[in-house]
mmCIF file of C-alpha atoms in Angstrom:
data_model
loop_
_atom_site.group_PDB
_atom_site.id
_atom_site.type_symbol
_atom_site.label_atom_id
_atom_site.label_comp_id
_atom_site.label_asym_id
_atom_site.label_seq_id
_atom_site.Cartn_x
_atom_site.Cartn_y
_atom_site.Cartn_z
ATOM 1 C CA MET A 1 -30.748 -48.152 -33.141
ATOM 2 C CA GLY A 2 -30.829 -51.429 -34.661
ATOM 3 C CA VAL A 3 -30.137 -51.352 -38.402
ATOM 4 C CA GLU A 4 -31.913 -53.637 -40.085
ATOM 5 C CA HIS A 5 -35.715 -53.017 -39.102
ATOM 6 C CA ASP A 6 -35.120 -48.841 -38.368
ATOM 7 C CA LEU A 7 -33.100 -47.318 -40.376
ATOM 8 C CA ALA A 8 -35.503 -45.274 -42.129
ATOM 9 C CA LEU A 9 -36.648 -43.673 -38.878
ATOM 10 C CA LEU A 10 -33.481 -42.640 -38.868
ATOM 11 C CA PRO A 11 -33.240 -40.160 -40.096
ATOM 12 C CA HIS A 12 -36.343 -38.242 -38.505
ATOM 13 C CA PHE A 13 -34.675 -39.060 -35.628
ATOM 14 C CA LEU A 14 -31.525 -37.098 -35.798
ATOM 15 C CA ARG A 15 -33.186 -33.870 -37.236
ATOM 16 C CA HIS A 16 -35.833 -34.223 -34.213
ATOM 17 C CA TYR A 17 -32.841 -34.240 -32.001
ATOM 18 C CA LEU A 18 -30.266 -31.689 -33.266
ATOM 19 C CA GLY A 19 -32.887 -29.214 -34.021
ATOM 20 C CA LEU A 20 -33.615 -29.274 -30.269
ATOM 21 C CA GLY A 21 -30.570 -27.893 -30.203
ATOM 22 C CA ILE A 22 -27.751 -30.979 -29.800
ATOM 23 C CA GLU A 23 -24.607 -29.995 -31.186
ATOM 24 C CA PRO A 24 -23.599 -33.315 -33.752
ATOM 25 C CA ALA A 25 -20.355 -33.329 -31.686
ATOM 26 C CA ASP A 26 -22.675 -34.837 -28.478
ATOM 27 C CA ALA A 27 -24.684 -37.188 -30.767
ATOM 28 C CA HIS A 28 -23.167 -40.256 -29.252
ATOM 29 C CA LEU A 29 -25.508 -43.446 -31.114
ATOM 30 C CA VAL A 30 -25.017 -46.762 -31.449
ATOM 31 C CA LEU A 31 -26.552 -48.249 -33.921
ATOM 32 C CA ASN A 32 -26.666 -52.413 -33.872
ATOM 33 C CA ALA A 33 -26.446 -55.506 -36.184
ATOM 34 C CA PRO A 34 -26.052 -59.277 -36.518
ATOM 35 C CA THR A 35 -23.018 -59.575 -38.183
ATOM 36 C CA ALA A 36 -20.154 -56.549 -38.832
ATOM 37 C CA ASP A 37 -20.817 -56.499 -42.642
ATOM 38 C CA ALA A 38 -24.681 -56.279 -43.156
ATOM 39 C CA PRO A 39 -25.418 -54.166 -45.203
ATOM 40 C CA ALA A 40 -27.892 -51.721 -43.224
ATOM 41 C CA LEU A 41 -24.870 -50.826 -40.910
ATOM 42 C CA ALA A 42 -23.054 -49.087 -44.147
ATOM 43 C CA GLU A 43 -25.441 -47.364 -44.921
ATOM 44 C CA ALA A 44 -26.344 -46.491 -41.032
ATOM 45 C CA ARG A 45 -23.071 -44.678 -40.878
ATOM 46 C CA ALA A 46 -23.584 -42.483 -44.540
ATOM 47 C CA VAL A 47 -26.638 -41.079 -42.811
ATOM 48 C CA LEU A 48 -24.770 -40.038 -39.594
ATOM 49 C CA GLU A 49 -22.115 -38.370 -41.832
ATOM 50 C CA ALA A 50 -24.558 -36.731 -43.420
ATOM 51 C CA HIS A 51 -25.124 -35.320 -40.442
ATOM 52 C CA GLY A 52 -21.912 -34.287 -39.311
ATOM 53 C CA ILE A 53 -21.579 -36.957 -36.894
ATOM 54 C CA GLU A 54 -18.659 -38.995 -36.149
ATOM 55 C CA PRO A 55 -19.181 -42.501 -36.607
ATOM 56 C CA ALA A 56 -20.827 -44.449 -34.216
ATOM 57 C CA GLU A 57 -19.908 -47.530 -31.558
ATOM 58 C CA GLU A 58 -21.469 -50.155 -32.665
ATOM 59 C CA TRP A 59 -22.614 -53.067 -30.944
ATOM 60 C CA ILE A 60 -22.295 -55.927 -33.934
ATOM 61 C CA ALA A 61 -24.458 -58.946 -31.509
ATOM 62 C CA PRO A 62 -28.269 -59.908 -31.865
ATOM 63 C CA TYR A 63 -30.194 -58.642 -29.923
ATOM 64 C CA THR A 64 -31.837 -58.383 -26.167
ATOM 65 C CA SER A 65 -33.028 -56.631 -23.828
ATOM 66 C CA ASP A 66 -30.067 -56.585 -21.229
ATOM 67 C CA ALA A 67 -26.977 -56.056 -23.904
ATOM 68 C CA MET A 68 -28.615 -53.683 -24.799
ATOM 69 C CA TRP A 69 -28.776 -50.677 -22.009
ATOM 70 C CA GLU A 70 -26.066 -52.260 -20.406
ATOM 71 C CA LYS A 71 -24.017 -50.918 -23.597
ATOM 72 C CA ARG A 72 -26.569 -47.303 -23.568
ATOM 73 C CA ARG A 73 -25.275 -47.727 -20.067
ATOM 74 C CA GLU A 74 -21.386 -48.377 -20.573
ATOM 75 C CA VAL A 75 -21.267 -44.865 -23.299
ATOM 76 C CA GLN A 76 -23.251 -42.850 -20.549
ATOM 77 C CA ARG A 77 -20.341 -43.768 -18.189
ATOM 78 C CA ARG A 78 -17.830 -43.139 -20.723
ATOM 79 C CA VAL A 79 -19.399 -39.136 -22.425
ATOM 80 C CA ALA A 80 -20.966 -38.446 -19.708
ATOM 81 C CA ALA A 81 -19.687 -36.603 -16.773
ATOM 82 C CA PRO A 82 -21.939 -36.350 -13.416
ATOM 83 C CA ALA A 83 -23.287 -32.513 -14.643
ATOM 84 C CA ASP A 84 -23.645 -33.151 -18.185
ATOM 85 C CA TRP A 85 -26.777 -33.911 -18.912
ATOM 86 C CA VAL A 86 -28.328 -36.815 -21.289
ATOM 87 C CA VAL A 87 -31.085 -36.732 -23.504
ATOM 88 C CA SER A 88 -31.594 -40.990 -23.356
ATOM 89 C CA ALA A 89 -33.804 -42.207 -26.512
ATOM 90 C CA ASP A 90 -34.562 -44.918 -28.816
ATOM 91 C CA VAL A 91 -34.300 -43.842 -32.306
ATOM 92 C CA ASP A 92 -38.532 -44.220 -32.728
ATOM 93 C CA GLU A 93 -38.923 -41.655 -29.227
ATOM 94 C CA PHE A 94 -38.846 -38.504 -30.401
ATOM 95 C CA CYS A 95 -39.296 -36.449 -26.968
ATOM 96 C CA GLU A 96 -41.613 -33.357 -26.908
ATOM 97 C CA PHE A 97 -40.010 -30.789 -24.290
ATOM 98 C CA PRO A 98 -42.673 -28.347 -23.446
ATOM 99 C CA ALA A 99 -40.400 -24.966 -23.659
ATOM 100 C CA PRO A 100 -36.832 -25.011 -25.569
ATOM 101 C CA LEU A 101 -34.769 -27.815 -23.695
ATOM 102 C CA GLY A 102 -31.935 -25.472 -22.754
ATOM 103 C CA GLU A 103 -34.991 -23.130 -20.523
ATOM 104 C CA VAL A 104 -36.471 -26.730 -19.442
ATOM 105 C CA LEU A 105 -32.478 -28.092 -18.118
ATOM 106 C CA ASP A 106 -31.670 -24.935 -16.226
ATOM 107 C CA TYR A 107 -34.503 -24.823 -14.765
ATOM 108 C CA CYS A 108 -34.069 -28.179 -13.290
ATOM 109 C CA ASP A 109 -30.450 -26.713 -12.399
ATOM 110 C CA ARG A 110 -32.011 -24.163 -10.001
ATOM 111 C CA ARG A 111 -34.837 -26.691 -8.667
ATOM 112 C CA GLY A 112 -31.826 -29.556 -8.293
ATOM 113 C CA VAL A 113 -33.554 -32.198 -10.428
ATOM 114 C CA THR A 114 -31.746 -34.924 -11.595
ATOM 115 C CA CYS A 115 -34.380 -36.573 -13.661
ATOM 116 C CA VAL A 116 -37.210 -35.758 -15.974
ATOM 117 C CA GLN A 117 -39.263 -38.723 -17.296
ATOM 118 C CA GLY A 118 -42.150 -38.245 -19.791
ATOM 119 C CA VAL A 119 -45.041 -40.862 -21.037
ATOM 120 C CA PHE A 120 -45.790 -42.438 -23.684
ATOM 121 C CA ILE A 121 -47.716 -41.375 -26.794
ATOM 122 C CA ASP A 122 -48.924 -43.610 -29.769
ATOM 123 C CA ARG A 123 -48.088 -42.767 -33.070
ATOM 124 C CA LEU A 124 -50.194 -43.692 -35.430
ATOM 125 C CA ALA A 125 -50.766 -43.230 -39.770
ATOM 126 C CA PRO A 126 -53.956 -42.288 -40.841
ATOM 127 C CA GLY A 127 -56.852 -44.886 -39.859
ATOM 128 C CA GLY A 128 -53.653 -46.893 -37.330
ATOM 129 C CA ARG A 129 -52.805 -48.616 -40.468
ATOM 130 C CA LEU A 130 -48.606 -50.375 -39.628
ATOM 131 C CA ALA A 131 -47.398 -47.364 -42.580
ATOM 132 C CA ALA A 132 -43.883 -47.552 -43.366
ATOM 133 C CA VAL A 133 -41.931 -45.122 -43.065
ATOM 134 C CA GLU A 134 -41.025 -42.253 -45.819
ATOM 135 C CA PRO A 135 -38.800 -39.950 -46.247
ATOM 136 C CA GLU A 136 -41.117 -37.149 -46.165
ATOM 137 C CA PRO A 137 -42.944 -35.761 -45.072
ATOM 138 C CA SER A 138 -42.577 -35.205 -41.664
ATOM 139 C CA LEU A 139 -42.993 -38.134 -39.467
ATOM 140 C CA TRP A 140 -45.714 -35.828 -37.091
ATOM 141 C CA ASP A 141 -47.420 -35.578 -40.670
ATOM 142 C CA GLN A 142 -46.982 -39.600 -41.730
ATOM 143 C CA PHE A 143 -47.752 -40.342 -37.996
ATOM 144 C CA PRO A 144 -50.143 -37.070 -36.892
ATOM 145 C CA ILE A 145 -52.328 -39.495 -34.269
ATOM 146 C CA GLU A 146 -51.628 -39.958 -30.941
ATOM 147 C CA ALA A 147 -53.504 -42.372 -29.587
ATOM 148 C CA ASP A 148 -52.732 -44.221 -25.725
ATOM 149 C CA VAL A 149 -51.062 -48.121 -27.103
ATOM 150 C CA ILE A 150 -49.262 -49.754 -24.259
ATOM 151 C CA CYS A 151 -52.019 -49.132 -21.491
ATOM 152 C CA THR A 152 -54.183 -50.224 -23.567
ATOM 153 C CA LEU A 153 -52.394 -53.787 -24.479
ATOM 154 C CA ARG A 154 -51.202 -54.177 -21.573
ATOM 155 C CA ARG A 155 -53.758 -52.797 -19.361
ATOM 156 C CA ASP A 156 -54.232 -56.348 -17.371
ATOM 157 C CA GLU A 157 -50.387 -57.153 -16.511
ATOM 158 C CA ASP A 158 -49.370 -55.695 -12.554
ATOM 159 C CA GLY A 159 -47.832 -52.173 -12.103
ATOM 160 C CA TYR A 160 -48.513 -52.474 -16.196
ATOM 161 C CA GLN A 161 -48.702 -47.663 -15.472
ATOM 162 C CA ALA A 162 -44.425 -48.121 -14.866
ATOM 163 C CA GLY A 163 -43.579 -49.336 -18.489
ATOM 164 C CA THR A 164 -45.187 -46.935 -20.124
ATOM 165 C CA VAL A 165 -43.247 -43.678 -19.072
ATOM 166 C CA ASN A 166 -39.610 -43.201 -19.862
ATOM 167 C CA ILE A 167 -36.293 -40.990 -19.049
ATOM 168 C CA MET A 168 -35.849 -37.864 -21.596
ATOM 169 C CA ALA A 169 -33.524 -36.402 -19.543
ATOM 170 C CA CYS A 170 -31.412 -36.988 -16.781
ATOM 171 C CA ARG A 171 -27.713 -35.824 -14.731
ATOM 172 C CA GLY A 172 -24.263 -37.438 -16.496
ATOM 173 C CA ASP A 173 -24.826 -40.210 -13.166
ATOM 174 C CA VAL A 174 -27.848 -41.178 -13.291
ATOM 175 C CA LEU A 175 -28.360 -44.380 -15.585
ATOM 176 C CA PRO A 176 -31.678 -45.590 -16.156
ATOM 177 C CA SER A 177 -32.386 -49.389 -15.533
ATOM 178 C CA ARG A 178 -33.671 -51.669 -17.835
ATOM 179 C CA GLY A 179 -36.564 -50.317 -20.843
ATOM 180 C CA GLY A 180 -35.687 -47.262 -19.883
ATOM 181 C CA HIS A 181 -38.508 -46.407 -18.123
ATOM 182 C CA HIS A 182 -36.839 -45.439 -14.285
ATOM 183 C CA PRO A 183 -33.225 -44.292 -13.081
ATOM 184 C CA LEU A 184 -31.398 -47.322 -11.627
ATOM 185 C CA HIS A 185 -31.053 -47.927 -7.602
ATOM 186 C CA ASN A 186 -27.489 -46.937 -7.324
ATOM 187 C CA GLY A 187 -27.404 -45.682 -4.054
ATOM 188 C CA ARG A 188 -27.243 -41.873 -5.555
ATOM 189 C CA PRO A 189 -30.710 -39.979 -4.449
ATOM 190 C CA VAL A 190 -32.756 -38.895 -7.657
ATOM 191 C CA SER A 191 -34.731 -35.641 -7.697
ATOM 192 C CA TYR A 192 -37.789 -35.893 -10.037
ATOM 193 C CA LEU A 193 -38.997 -33.262 -11.644
ATOM 194 C CA LEU A 194 -42.685 -33.352 -11.288
ATOM 195 C CA GLY A 195 -41.687 -34.325 -6.785
ATOM 196 C CA ARG A 196 -41.320 -38.388 -7.353
ATOM 197 C CA PRO A 197 -41.148 -41.430 -10.464
ATOM 198 C CA LEU A 198 -44.055 -40.370 -13.027
ATOM 199 C CA GLY A 199 -44.428 -44.329 -12.847
ATOM 200 C CA GLN A 200 -46.408 -44.070 -9.358
ATOM 201 C CA PHE A 201 -48.207 -41.297 -10.658
ATOM 202 C CA PRO A 202 -51.883 -41.080 -8.807
ATOM 203 C CA GLY A 203 -53.596 -42.115 -11.871
ATOM 204 C CA ILE A 204 -50.709 -42.356 -14.358
ATOM 205 C CA GLY A 205 -52.379 -45.432 -15.850
ATOM 206 C CA GLU A 206 -55.624 -43.101 -17.302
ATOM 207 C CA ALA A 207 -55.470 -41.564 -20.513
ATOM 208 C CA ILE A 208 -56.984 -38.476 -18.871
ATOM 209 C CA VAL A 209 -54.067 -37.720 -17.074
ATOM 210 C CA ARG A 210 -51.374 -38.825 -19.270
ATOM 211 C CA PHE A 211 -53.290 -36.621 -21.417
ATOM 212 C CA SER A 212 -52.312 -33.992 -19.330
ATOM 213 C CA VAL A 213 -48.445 -34.574 -18.459
ATOM 214 C CA PRO A 214 -46.519 -30.955 -20.277
ATOM 215 C CA PHE A 215 -43.570 -33.877 -21.051
ATOM 216 C CA ARG A 216 -43.895 -36.949 -23.985
ATOM 217 C CA VAL A 217 -42.143 -38.548 -25.375
ATOM 218 C CA HIS A 218 -44.328 -39.589 -28.882
ATOM 219 C CA HIS A 219 -43.708 -43.220 -29.472
ATOM 220 C CA PHE A 220 -42.722 -43.917 -33.208
ATOM 221 C CA LYS A 221 -42.904 -47.408 -32.533
ATOM 222 C CA TRP A 222 -46.062 -48.367 -34.920
ATOM 223 C CA THR A 223 -45.635 -49.126 -38.318
ATOM 224 C CA GLU A 224 -44.966 -51.837 -40.680
ATOM 225 C CA GLY A 225 -41.872 -54.134 -39.543
ATOM 226 C CA VAL A 226 -43.408 -53.847 -36.079
ATOM 227 C CA LEU A 227 -44.600 -57.241 -35.835
ATOM 228 C CA ASP A 228 -40.929 -58.718 -37.963
ATOM 229 C CA THR A 229 -39.051 -57.013 -35.160
ATOM 230 C CA HIS A 230 -40.929 -58.918 -32.350
ATOM 231 C CA ARG A 231 -40.931 -61.830 -33.530
ATOM 232 C CA GLN A 232 -37.088 -61.833 -34.376
ATOM 233 C CA ARG A 233 -37.085 -60.884 -30.469
ATOM 234 C CA LEU A 234 -39.283 -63.923 -29.430
ATOM 235 C CA ALA A 235 -37.371 -65.733 -30.984
ATOM 236 C CA THR A 236 -33.845 -64.484 -29.395
ATOM 237 C CA PRO A 237 -31.774 -66.498 -26.742
ATOM 238 C CA GLY A 238 -31.753 -63.895 -23.840
ATOM 239 C CA ALA A 239 -35.783 -62.518 -24.470
ATOM 240 C CA SER A 240 -36.121 -60.854 -21.225
ATOM 241 C CA LYS A 241 -39.701 -61.934 -19.460
ATOM 242 C CA ALA A 242 -41.542 -58.613 -19.944
ATOM 243 C CA GLY A 243 -40.358 -57.881 -22.960
ATOM 244 C CA SER A 244 -41.762 -61.898 -23.685
ATOM 245 C CA VAL A 245 -45.280 -61.544 -22.495
ATOM 246 C CA TYR A 246 -45.257 -57.821 -23.949
ATOM 247 C CA GLY A 247 -44.290 -58.969 -27.683
ATOM 248 C CA ARG A 248 -46.614 -62.175 -27.186
ATOM 249 C CA ARG A 249 -49.502 -59.832 -26.576
ATOM 250 C CA LEU A 250 -48.613 -57.749 -29.229
ATOM 251 C CA LEU A 251 -48.775 -59.958 -31.769
ATOM 252 C CA GLU A 252 -52.342 -61.622 -30.398
ATOM 253 C CA TYR A 253 -53.422 -58.347 -30.556
ATOM 254 C CA PHE A 254 -52.695 -57.922 -34.842
ATOM 255 C CA ASP A 255 -53.461 -61.117 -35.182
ATOM 256 C CA HIS A 256 -57.226 -60.333 -35.915
ATOM 257 C CA ARG A 257 -56.880 -56.930 -36.933
ATOM 258 C CA ASP A 258 -55.730 -56.860 -40.527
ATOM 259 C CA GLY A 259 -52.016 -55.281 -40.026
ATOM 260 C CA ARG A 260 -53.654 -52.088 -37.725
ATOM 261 C CA VAL A 261 -53.510 -50.105 -34.743
ATOM 262 C CA GLU A 262 -58.401 -50.573 -34.644
ATOM 263 C CA LEU A 263 -58.634 -47.217 -33.158
ATOM 264 C CA GLY A 264 -61.873 -48.097 -31.520
ATOM 265 C CA ASP A 265 -60.054 -50.310 -29.172
ATOM 266 C CA VAL A 266 -57.260 -47.100 -27.744
ATOM 267 C CA PRO A 267 -58.072 -43.291 -26.470
ATOM 268 C CA VAL A 268 -56.845 -40.674 -28.617
ATOM 269 C CA ARG A 269 -55.739 -37.713 -27.538
ATOM 270 C CA GLU A 270 -56.775 -34.082 -29.445
ATOM 271 C CA PRO A 271 -55.653 -30.167 -28.337
ATOM 272 C CA ARG A 272 -56.803 -29.147 -25.204
ATOM 273 C CA LEU A 273 -57.145 -25.797 -23.597
ATOM 274 C CA GLY A 274 -54.718 -26.966 -20.956
ATOM 275 C CA ASP A 275 -52.246 -27.577 -23.728
ATOM 276 C CA ARG A 276 -51.961 -23.804 -23.358
ATOM 277 C CA VAL A 277 -50.646 -22.706 -19.831
ATOM 278 C CA PRO A 278 -47.789 -21.858 -19.532
ATOM 279 C CA TRP A 279 -46.157 -25.700 -18.706
ATOM 280 C CA LEU A 280 -44.708 -23.643 -15.300
ATOM 281 C CA ALA A 281 -47.510 -23.259 -14.414
ATOM 282 C CA ARG A 282 -48.480 -27.550 -15.387
ATOM 283 C CA VAL A 283 -45.464 -28.815 -13.742
ATOM 284 C CA ALA A 284 -46.234 -26.753 -9.976
ATOM 285 C CA ALA A 285 -49.927 -28.237 -10.288
ATOM 286 C CA LEU A 286 -48.491 -31.486 -11.568
ATOM 287 C CA ARG A 287 -46.425 -31.513 -7.864
ATOM 288 C CA SER A 288 -48.868 -30.166 -6.086
ATOM 289 C CA VAL A 289 -51.058 -33.102 -7.418
ATOM 290 C CA ALA A 290 -47.743 -35.748 -5.765
ATOM 291 C CA ALA A 291 -47.314 -33.629 -2.609
ATOM 292 C CA ALA A 292 -51.020 -34.026 -1.550
ATOM 293 C CA ASP A 293 -51.164 -38.387 -2.925
ATOM 294 C CA ARG A 294 -48.175 -38.615 -0.301
ATOM 295 C CA VAL A 295 -49.357 -37.077 2.001
ATOM 296 C CA ALA A 296 -52.805 -39.138 1.664
ATOM 297 C CA SER A 297 -50.789 -41.990 1.590
ATOM 298 C CA PHE A 298 -49.231 -40.956 4.776
ATOM 299 C CA GLY A 299 -51.709 -40.794 6.486
ATOM 300 C CA LEU A 300 -53.325 -44.232 5.429
ATOM 301 C CA ARG A 301 -50.388 -46.295 6.592
ATOM 302 C CA ALA A 302 -50.447 -44.437 9.644
ATOM 303 C CA ALA A 303 -54.004 -44.943 10.264
ATOM 304 C CA ARG A 304 -53.681 -48.436 9.383
ATOM 305 C CA ALA A 305 -50.166 -48.846 11.681
ATOM 306 C CA VAL A 306 -52.757 -47.720 14.574
ATOM 307 C CA LYS A 307 -55.233 -49.516 13.516
ATOM 308 C CA ARG A 308 -52.638 -53.155 13.676
ATOM 309 C CA LYS A 309 -51.818 -51.163 16.917
ATOM 310 C CA VAL A 310 -55.228 -51.735 18.422
ATOM 311 C CA VAL A 311 -56.062 -54.785 17.040
ATOM 312 C CA LEU A 312 -52.587 -56.315 18.644
#
């Protein structure tokens, strides 16, 4: 977490993840500040101490995505054994599992799954305004609207779907790539919970499909500090190309919208009857869709190969 802009999120973040059953001794937070004397750094340390968490990793440097992900991989290599599970999240990312975390990970162990991905669900304050984060009530109540902002802003980018999913949990030897959307390709096989990378799932760019996935990363990004954060990142040398494109697009969107996400611009998720279906049945159904799509894709490739052969 960047202590300059995200400090208000930290208590909410800790309550959420400790509430999932993660022990304070197993919480390894990276605090980022541009200088070692940043006042918010001491405040962040005090919040961790109040929750029984040992002093955090401190990364003193201007933020860039590449450097941040290298730091996170460094921490993961140091603290996690290959058989451990790592829940990976930025301070504005709150993972929602469809069952108790231990139950989900036990299932993954039995099936040989090593990577659990979920879809981003953007959380908005009433009216879509970029509101301040308050200590109370819960963030779920402060930002009650579930929407699909990222896909809407990036829909005309090639491969935009890949950046709208995230790793929620992975085995200790599965390292996240930059952005945390996918595993790093390091020669090790990865077994996905839904049978294939979620960013390649059929129709994953469409809100109706995304909203049906029972593994969700609730994204409390859309707060009053989001525009200043992106302005600062755009001005920092070494900013990634993808992040710069996204940051400029985000700022351009808000230039003409009076500091709010226009709810008419984005799909909004409503509770559905499908949410009541047992999570294992939903996983089985999604795995079937993924398997059928792979078979169809293989058949199409084979047909193209035959056609080329005939033409030649």
